[in-house]
Structure formats: structure tokens, C-alpha cells
Amino acid sequence: MIEKLQSGAAAAVKAVEESQESSSKTVEQASTAEQALISITDSVTTITDMNTHIATAAEEQSVVAEEISKNVNNIVELSTEADEVTNEVSESVSRLNQLGEALRGLVHRFQL
């Protein structure tokens, strides 16, 4: 009977030791999982920050591209206006040349 008690007690001690060892492994695994989750959370935060920076940069680039487009359109308009003015000046110079020739002809008549 004492042997059975001793055997039962030894089995109980062994079961408690195994349970304690299993609990320790579970705690270690939980700690490892916690560290992995912290690392994942940090990575997600970093990615979120990067996405925010990328979105901001893309928006800024869009604004700059729109401004460049407006400036190019203004340049085209100004070039068109300059071309029209140049044509008008050319026509005026041509007309002045004609008037100058006519005036020269009139002055030449008075000299004869």
C-alpha cells in the first residue's frame, strides 16, 4: 500500500513537473508571439507612414503638374499673341515702306 502511495505520489509529481514544463514552453511561445505581433505592428505603422508620405508627395506632384500645364498653356497663348503682333508689325513696316516710297516719289516731283 505504501508502495502504491509512493508510486501515485511519484506519478503526481511527474505530472506536475510535465505540466510545469509545458506551461513554461507555452509562456515562452506566448512571449515569442507577442514580440512577433509587436514587430508586425511596428511594420504596419511604418508602412502606413510611408503610404501617407507617398500620398502627400503624389498630391504635391499633381499640383505642380497642373501648374506646369497652366504655364505651358500661358506660354502658348503668349506665343500666339506675339506671332500676331509680329505679323501686324510686319504689315505696318511694309505699309510704311510703301508710304515712304510714295513720299519719296512726291518729294522727287517737287525737286524737278
Tab-separated table of N, CA and C in Angstrom:
chain	number	residue	atom	x	y	z
A	1	MET	N	0.809	-1.176	0.000
A	1	MET	CA	0.000	0.000	0.000
A	1	MET	C	0.875	1.271	0.000
A	2	ILE	N	1.914	1.270	0.798
A	2	ILE	CA	2.827	2.404	0.837
A	2	ILE	C	3.475	2.562	-0.531
A	3	GLU	N	3.768	1.431	-1.134
A	3	GLU	CA	4.372	1.480	-2.461
A	3	GLU	C	3.417	2.114	-3.465
A	4	LYS	N	2.153	1.806	-3.349
A	4	LYS	CA	1.161	2.391	-4.248
A	4	LYS	C	1.055	3.900	-4.017
A	5	LEU	N	1.094	4.278	-2.735
A	5	LEU	CA	1.054	5.705	-2.417
A	5	LEU	C	2.293	6.411	-2.953
A	6	GLN	N	3.434	5.769	-2.747
A	6	GLN	CA	4.672	6.353	-3.231
A	6	GLN	C	4.658	6.424	-4.757
A	7	SER	N	4.177	5.371	-5.375
A	7	SER	CA	4.098	5.329	-6.826
A	7	SER	C	3.121	6.388	-7.339
A	8	GLY	N	1.981	6.523	-6.669
A	8	GLY	CA	0.988	7.531	-7.033
A	8	GLY	C	1.536	8.929	-6.839
A	9	ALA	N	2.245	9.141	-5.732
A	9	ALA	CA	2.828	10.452	-5.447
A	9	ALA	C	3.886	10.787	-6.487
A	10	ALA	N	4.709	9.780	-6.852
A	10	ALA	CA	5.751	9.992	-7.862
A	10	ALA	C	5.116	10.334	-9.205
A	11	ALA	N	4.023	9.659	-9.532
A	11	ALA	CA	3.324	9.943	-10.786
A	11	ALA	C	2.728	11.340	-10.762
A	12	ALA	N	2.200	11.728	-9.606
A	12	ALA	CA	1.623	13.054	-9.474
A	12	ALA	C	2.709	14.110	-9.603
A	13	VAL	N	3.864	13.880	-8.977
A	13	VAL	CA	4.987	14.818	-9.060
A	13	VAL	C	5.444	14.927	-10.510
A	14	LYS	N	5.547	13.758	-11.183
A	14	LYS	CA	5.973	13.754	-12.577
A	14	LYS	C	4.967	14.525	-13.446
A	15	ALA	N	3.674	14.327	-13.198
A	15	ALA	CA	2.632	15.016	-13.962
A	15	ALA	C	2.708	16.524	-13.724
A	16	VAL	N	2.962	16.927	-12.477
A	16	VAL	CA	3.075	18.350	-12.154
A	16	VAL	C	4.305	18.944	-12.835
A	17	GLU	N	5.421	18.192	-12.806
A	17	GLU	CA	6.645	18.671	-13.458
A	17	GLU	C	6.433	18.823	-14.959
A	18	GLU	N	5.773	17.840	-15.585
A	18	GLU	CA	5.495	17.903	-17.018
A	18	GLU	C	4.555	19.077	-17.336
A	19	SER	N	3.585	19.256	-16.449
A	19	SER	CA	2.655	20.367	-16.632
A	19	SER	C	3.387	21.703	-16.501
A	20	GLN	N	4.297	21.771	-15.525
A	20	GLN	CA	5.069	22.995	-15.322
A	20	GLN	C	5.974	23.264	-16.538
A	21	GLU	N	6.592	22.190	-17.052
A	21	GLU	CA	7.446	22.333	-18.230
A	21	GLU	C	6.619	22.775	-19.434
A	22	SER	N	5.450	22.196	-19.595
A	22	SER	CA	4.556	22.569	-20.695
A	22	SER	C	4.104	24.023	-20.546
A	23	SER	N	3.812	24.414	-19.318
A	23	SER	CA	3.408	25.805	-19.059
A	23	SER	C	4.542	26.760	-19.382
A	24	SER	N	5.757	26.398	-19.048
A	24	SER	CA	6.919	27.248	-19.342
A	24	SER	C	7.089	27.412	-20.847
A	25	LYS	N	6.926	26.305	-21.578
A	25	LYS	CA	7.038	26.376	-23.043
A	25	LYS	C	5.926	27.251	-23.617
A	26	THR	N	4.736	27.134	-23.061
A	26	THR	CA	3.615	27.943	-23.521
A	26	THR	C	3.879	29.423	-23.261
A	27	VAL	N	4.442	29.740	-22.103
A	27	VAL	CA	4.774	31.127	-21.773
A	27	VAL	C	5.840	31.648	-22.746
A	28	GLU	N	6.843	30.822	-23.045
A	28	GLU	CA	7.889	31.223	-23.989
A	28	GLU	C	7.283	31.472	-25.381
A	29	GLN	N	6.410	30.573	-25.811
A	29	GLN	CA	5.768	30.725	-27.108
A	29	GLN	C	4.887	31.977	-27.139
A	30	ALA	N	4.191	32.238	-26.042
A	30	ALA	CA	3.355	33.435	-25.971
A	30	ALA	C	4.225	34.693	-26.036
A	31	SER	N	5.366	34.648	-25.377
A	31	SER	CA	6.290	35.787	-25.407
A	31	SER	C	6.837	35.986	-26.821
A	32	THR	N	7.188	34.895	-27.478
A	32	THR	CA	7.669	34.979	-28.863
A	32	THR	C	6.569	35.540	-29.765
A	33	ALA	N	5.341	35.067	-29.589
A	33	ALA	CA	4.213	35.562	-30.380
A	33	ALA	C	3.986	37.042	-30.115
A	34	GLU	N	4.116	37.457	-28.857
A	34	GLU	CA	3.945	38.871	-28.508
A	34	GLU	C	4.988	39.718	-29.224
A	35	GLN	N	6.247	39.285	-29.226
A	35	GLN	CA	7.309	40.017	-29.904
A	35	GLN	C	7.051	40.090	-31.409
A	36	ALA	N	6.550	38.974	-31.965
A	36	ALA	CA	6.230	38.965	-33.394
A	36	ALA	C	5.100	39.949	-33.692
A	37	LEU	N	4.085	39.986	-32.836
A	37	LEU	CA	2.970	40.923	-33.039
A	37	LEU	C	3.429	42.370	-32.898
A	38	ILE	N	4.327	42.633	-31.953
A	38	ILE	CA	4.872	43.982	-31.792
A	38	ILE	C	5.637	44.380	-33.052
A	39	SER	N	6.438	43.443	-33.570
A	39	SER	CA	7.195	43.707	-34.789
A	39	SER	C	6.257	43.955	-35.970
A	40	ILE	N	5.201	43.165	-36.076
A	40	ILE	CA	4.219	43.341	-37.149
A	40	ILE	C	3.529	44.695	-37.008
A	41	THR	N	3.158	45.051	-35.794
A	41	THR	CA	2.509	46.337	-35.553
A	41	THR	C	3.428	47.491	-35.949
A	42	ASP	N	4.699	47.382	-35.570
A	42	ASP	CA	5.674	48.417	-35.951
A	42	ASP	C	5.802	48.517	-37.474
A	43	SER	N	5.847	47.365	-38.133
A	43	SER	CA	5.960	47.343	-39.597
A	43	SER	C	4.728	47.963	-40.246
A	44	VAL	N	3.556	47.643	-39.727
A	44	VAL	CA	2.319	48.208	-40.273
A	44	VAL	C	2.311	49.724	-40.073
A	45	THR	N	2.766	50.184	-38.929
A	45	THR	CA	2.842	51.627	-38.663
A	45	THR	C	3.797	52.298	-39.647
A	46	THR	N	4.945	51.671	-39.864
A	46	THR	CA	5.920	52.212	-40.811
A	46	THR	C	5.331	52.274	-42.216
A	47	ILE	N	4.660	51.213	-42.628
A	47	ILE	CA	4.038	51.171	-43.959
A	47	ILE	C	2.952	52.236	-44.072
A	48	THR	N	2.163	52.411	-43.022
A	48	THR	CA	1.117	53.436	-43.024
A	48	THR	C	1.732	54.821	-43.174
A	49	ASP	N	2.814	55.073	-42.433
A	49	ASP	CA	3.512	56.359	-42.550
A	49	ASP	C	4.047	56.571	-43.961
A	50	MET	N	4.627	55.508	-44.529
A	50	MET	CA	5.153	55.604	-45.895
A	50	MET	C	4.019	55.893	-46.877
A	51	ASN	N	2.895	55.222	-46.708
A	51	ASN	CA	1.749	55.465	-47.590
A	51	ASN	C	1.275	56.910	-47.492
A	52	THR	N	1.284	57.444	-46.283
A	52	THR	CA	0.883	58.837	-46.092
A	52	THR	C	1.847	59.768	-46.811
A	53	HIS	N	3.151	59.499	-46.663
A	53	HIS	CA	4.156	60.326	-47.340
A	53	HIS	C	4.023	60.218	-48.860
A	54	ILE	N	3.788	59.009	-49.345
A	54	ILE	CA	3.642	58.801	-50.790
A	54	ILE	C	2.405	59.542	-51.301
A	55	ALA	N	1.307	59.443	-50.553
A	55	ALA	CA	0.072	60.129	-50.972
A	55	ALA	C	0.280	61.636	-50.990
A	56	THR	N	0.963	62.158	-49.983
A	56	THR	CA	1.236	63.597	-49.927
A	56	THR	C	2.121	64.025	-51.095
A	57	ALA	N	3.170	63.245	-51.350
A	57	ALA	CA	4.074	63.569	-52.465
A	57	ALA	C	3.338	63.498	-53.803
A	58	ALA	N	2.485	62.497	-53.963
A	58	ALA	CA	1.725	62.370	-55.215
A	58	ALA	C	0.788	63.560	-55.399
A	59	GLU	N	0.172	63.991	-54.317
A	59	GLU	CA	-0.726	65.153	-54.388
A	59	GLU	C	0.059	66.404	-54.752
A	60	GLU	N	1.230	66.575	-54.130
A	60	GLU	CA	2.066	67.734	-54.431
A	60	GLU	C	2.524	67.698	-55.892
A	61	GLN	N	2.894	66.520	-56.379
A	61	GLN	CA	3.312	66.397	-57.775
A	61	GLN	C	2.159	66.717	-58.716
A	62	SER	N	0.966	66.306	-58.329
A	62	SER	CA	-0.210	66.597	-59.152
A	62	SER	C	-0.437	68.096	-59.247
A	63	VAL	N	-0.294	68.787	-58.113
A	63	VAL	CA	-0.467	70.246	-58.102
A	63	VAL	C	0.598	70.908	-58.976
A	64	VAL	N	1.842	70.443	-58.855
A	64	VAL	CA	2.936	71.009	-59.654
A	64	VAL	C	2.700	70.733	-61.141
A	65	ALA	N	2.272	69.523	-61.472
A	65	ALA	CA	1.998	69.187	-62.877
A	65	ALA	C	0.882	70.065	-63.436
A	66	GLU	N	-0.125	70.315	-62.631
A	66	GLU	CA	-1.228	71.184	-63.064
A	66	GLU	C	-0.719	72.609	-63.289
A	67	GLU	N	0.135	73.088	-62.404
A	67	GLU	CA	0.703	74.429	-62.545
A	67	GLU	C	1.570	74.514	-63.801
A	68	ILE	N	2.351	73.469	-64.051
A	68	ILE	CA	3.182	73.438	-65.259
A	68	ILE	C	2.292	73.466	-66.495
A	69	SER	N	1.225	72.703	-66.467
A	69	SER	CA	0.291	72.680	-67.603
A	69	SER	C	-0.296	74.068	-67.859
A	70	LYS	N	-0.695	74.749	-66.781
A	70	LYS	CA	-1.221	76.114	-66.924
A	70	LYS	C	-0.166	77.040	-67.516
A	71	ASN	N	1.064	76.921	-67.023
A	71	ASN	CA	2.144	77.779	-67.527
A	71	ASN	C	2.431	77.510	-68.998
A	72	VAL	N	2.407	76.244	-69.390
A	72	VAL	CA	2.631	75.907	-70.798
A	72	VAL	C	1.514	76.499	-71.650
A	73	ASN	N	0.275	76.400	-71.177
A	73	ASN	CA	-0.847	76.993	-71.913
A	73	ASN	C	-0.687	78.510	-72.034
A	74	ASN	N	-0.234	79.142	-70.948
A	74	ASN	CA	0.012	80.590	-70.995
A	74	ASN	C	1.102	80.924	-72.008
A	75	ILE	N	2.144	80.120	-72.039
A	75	ILE	CA	3.228	80.348	-72.994
A	75	ILE	C	2.707	80.214	-74.425
A	76	VAL	N	1.873	79.206	-74.651
A	76	VAL	CA	1.298	79.020	-75.997
A	76	VAL	C	0.462	80.242	-76.377
A	77	GLU	N	-0.368	80.707	-75.444
A	77	GLU	CA	-1.195	81.887	-75.715
A	77	GLU	C	-0.332	83.118	-75.997
A	78	LEU	N	0.686	83.328	-75.164
A	78	LEU	CA	1.571	84.476	-75.366
A	78	LEU	C	2.340	84.363	-76.679
A	79	SER	N	2.746	83.162	-77.029
A	79	SER	CA	3.441	82.966	-78.308
A	79	SER	C	2.524	83.284	-79.472
A	80	THR	N	1.272	82.862	-79.367
A	80	THR	CA	0.298	83.156	-80.419
A	80	THR	C	0.087	84.661	-80.539
A	81	GLU	N	-0.064	85.326	-79.386
A	81	GLU	CA	-0.231	86.783	-79.395
A	81	GLU	C	1.008	87.468	-79.974
A	82	ALA	N	2.193	86.998	-79.596
A	82	ALA	CA	3.432	87.588	-80.107
A	82	ALA	C	3.523	87.395	-81.615
A	83	ASP	N	3.098	86.247	-82.094
A	83	ASP	CA	3.104	85.987	-83.530
A	83	ASP	C	2.158	86.943	-84.250
A	84	GLU	N	0.976	87.157	-83.671
A	84	GLU	CA	0.013	88.083	-84.264
A	84	GLU	C	0.561	89.510	-84.276
A	85	VAL	N	1.174	89.919	-83.175
A	85	VAL	CA	1.754	91.262	-83.096
A	85	VAL	C	2.890	91.396	-84.109
A	86	THR	N	3.708	90.356	-84.230
A	86	THR	CA	4.808	90.382	-85.193
A	86	THR	C	4.274	90.537	-86.613
A	87	ASN	N	3.208	89.820	-86.917
A	87	ASN	CA	2.587	89.955	-88.246
A	87	ASN	C	2.055	91.370	-88.459
A	88	GLU	N	1.422	91.929	-87.421
A	88	GLU	CA	0.903	93.296	-87.527
A	88	GLU	C	2.042	94.288	-87.733
A	89	VAL	N	3.135	94.100	-86.987
A	89	VAL	CA	4.299	94.993	-87.134
A	89	VAL	C	4.876	94.845	-88.535
A	90	SER	N	4.966	93.627	-89.014
A	90	SER	CA	5.494	93.389	-90.357
A	90	SER	C	4.622	94.078	-91.405
A	91	GLU	N	3.309	93.969	-91.247
A	91	GLU	CA	2.394	94.646	-92.168
A	91	GLU	C	2.551	96.165	-92.074
A	92	SER	N	2.723	96.659	-90.831
A	92	SER	CA	2.905	98.106	-90.639
A	92	SER	C	4.197	98.570	-91.285
A	93	VAL	N	5.264	97.821	-91.129
A	93	VAL	CA	6.548	98.172	-91.730
A	93	VAL	C	6.416	98.166	-93.248
A	94	SER	N	5.723	97.166	-93.766
A	94	SER	CA	5.516	97.098	-95.213
A	94	SER	C	4.723	98.315	-95.690
A	95	ARG	N	3.681	98.666	-94.952
A	95	ARG	CA	2.859	99.836	-95.304
A	95	ARG	C	3.681	101.115	-95.196
A	96	LEU	N	4.522	101.222	-94.149
A	96	LEU	CA	5.396	102.394	-94.005
A	96	LEU	C	6.378	102.479	-95.159
A	97	ASN	N	6.896	101.349	-95.585
A	97	ASN	CA	7.788	101.344	-96.755
A	97	ASN	C	7.060	101.864	-97.987
A	98	GLN	N	5.817	101.407	-98.159
A	98	GLN	CA	5.031	101.882	-99.305
A	98	GLN	C	4.803	103.388	-99.204
A	99	LEU	N	4.438	103.844	-97.993
A	99	LEU	CA	4.216	105.279	-97.800
A	99	LEU	C	5.509	106.059	-98.007
A	100	GLY	N	6.608	105.510	-97.536
A	100	GLY	CA	7.910	106.150	-97.724
A	100	GLY	C	8.251	106.270	-99.195
A	101	GLU	N	8.009	105.218	-99.946
A	101	GLU	CA	8.257	105.255	-101.389
A	101	GLU	C	7.358	106.298	-102.063
A	102	ALA	N	6.077	106.322	-101.646
A	102	ALA	CA	5.150	107.307	-102.219
A	102	ALA	C	5.611	108.707	-101.871
A	103	LEU	N	6.033	108.912	-100.623
A	103	LEU	CA	6.520	110.229	-100.204
A	103	LEU	C	7.786	110.597	-100.955
A	104	ARG	N	8.658	109.666	-101.151
A	104	ARG	CA	9.886	109.912	-101.912
A	104	ARG	C	9.536	110.324	-103.343
A	105	GLY	N	8.524	109.642	-103.889
A	105	GLY	CA	8.086	109.996	-105.243
A	105	GLY	C	7.539	111.421	-105.285
A	106	LEU	N	6.759	111.790	-104.268
A	106	LEU	CA	6.197	113.152	-104.225
A	106	LEU	C	7.309	114.182	-104.044
A	107	VAL	N	8.256	113.890	-103.173
A	107	VAL	CA	9.371	114.811	-102.947
A	107	VAL	C	10.187	114.909	-104.230
A	108	HIS	N	10.376	113.850	-104.938
A	108	HIS	CA	11.124	113.845	-106.177
A	108	HIS	C	10.457	114.703	-107.247
A	109	ARG	N	9.118	114.738	-107.247
A	109	ARG	CA	8.368	115.577	-108.191
A	109	ARG	C	8.632	117.058	-107.902
A	110	PHE	N	8.707	117.379	-106.587
A	110	PHE	CA	8.945	118.775	-106.252
A	110	PHE	C	10.353	119.199	-106.597
A	111	GLN	N	11.268	118.302	-106.663
A	111	GLN	CA	12.651	118.655	-106.970
A	111	GLN	C	12.853	118.894	-108.451
A	112	LEU	N	12.030	118.373	-109.280
A	112	LEU	CA	12.215	118.532	-110.718
A	112	LEU	C	11.821	119.879	-111.146
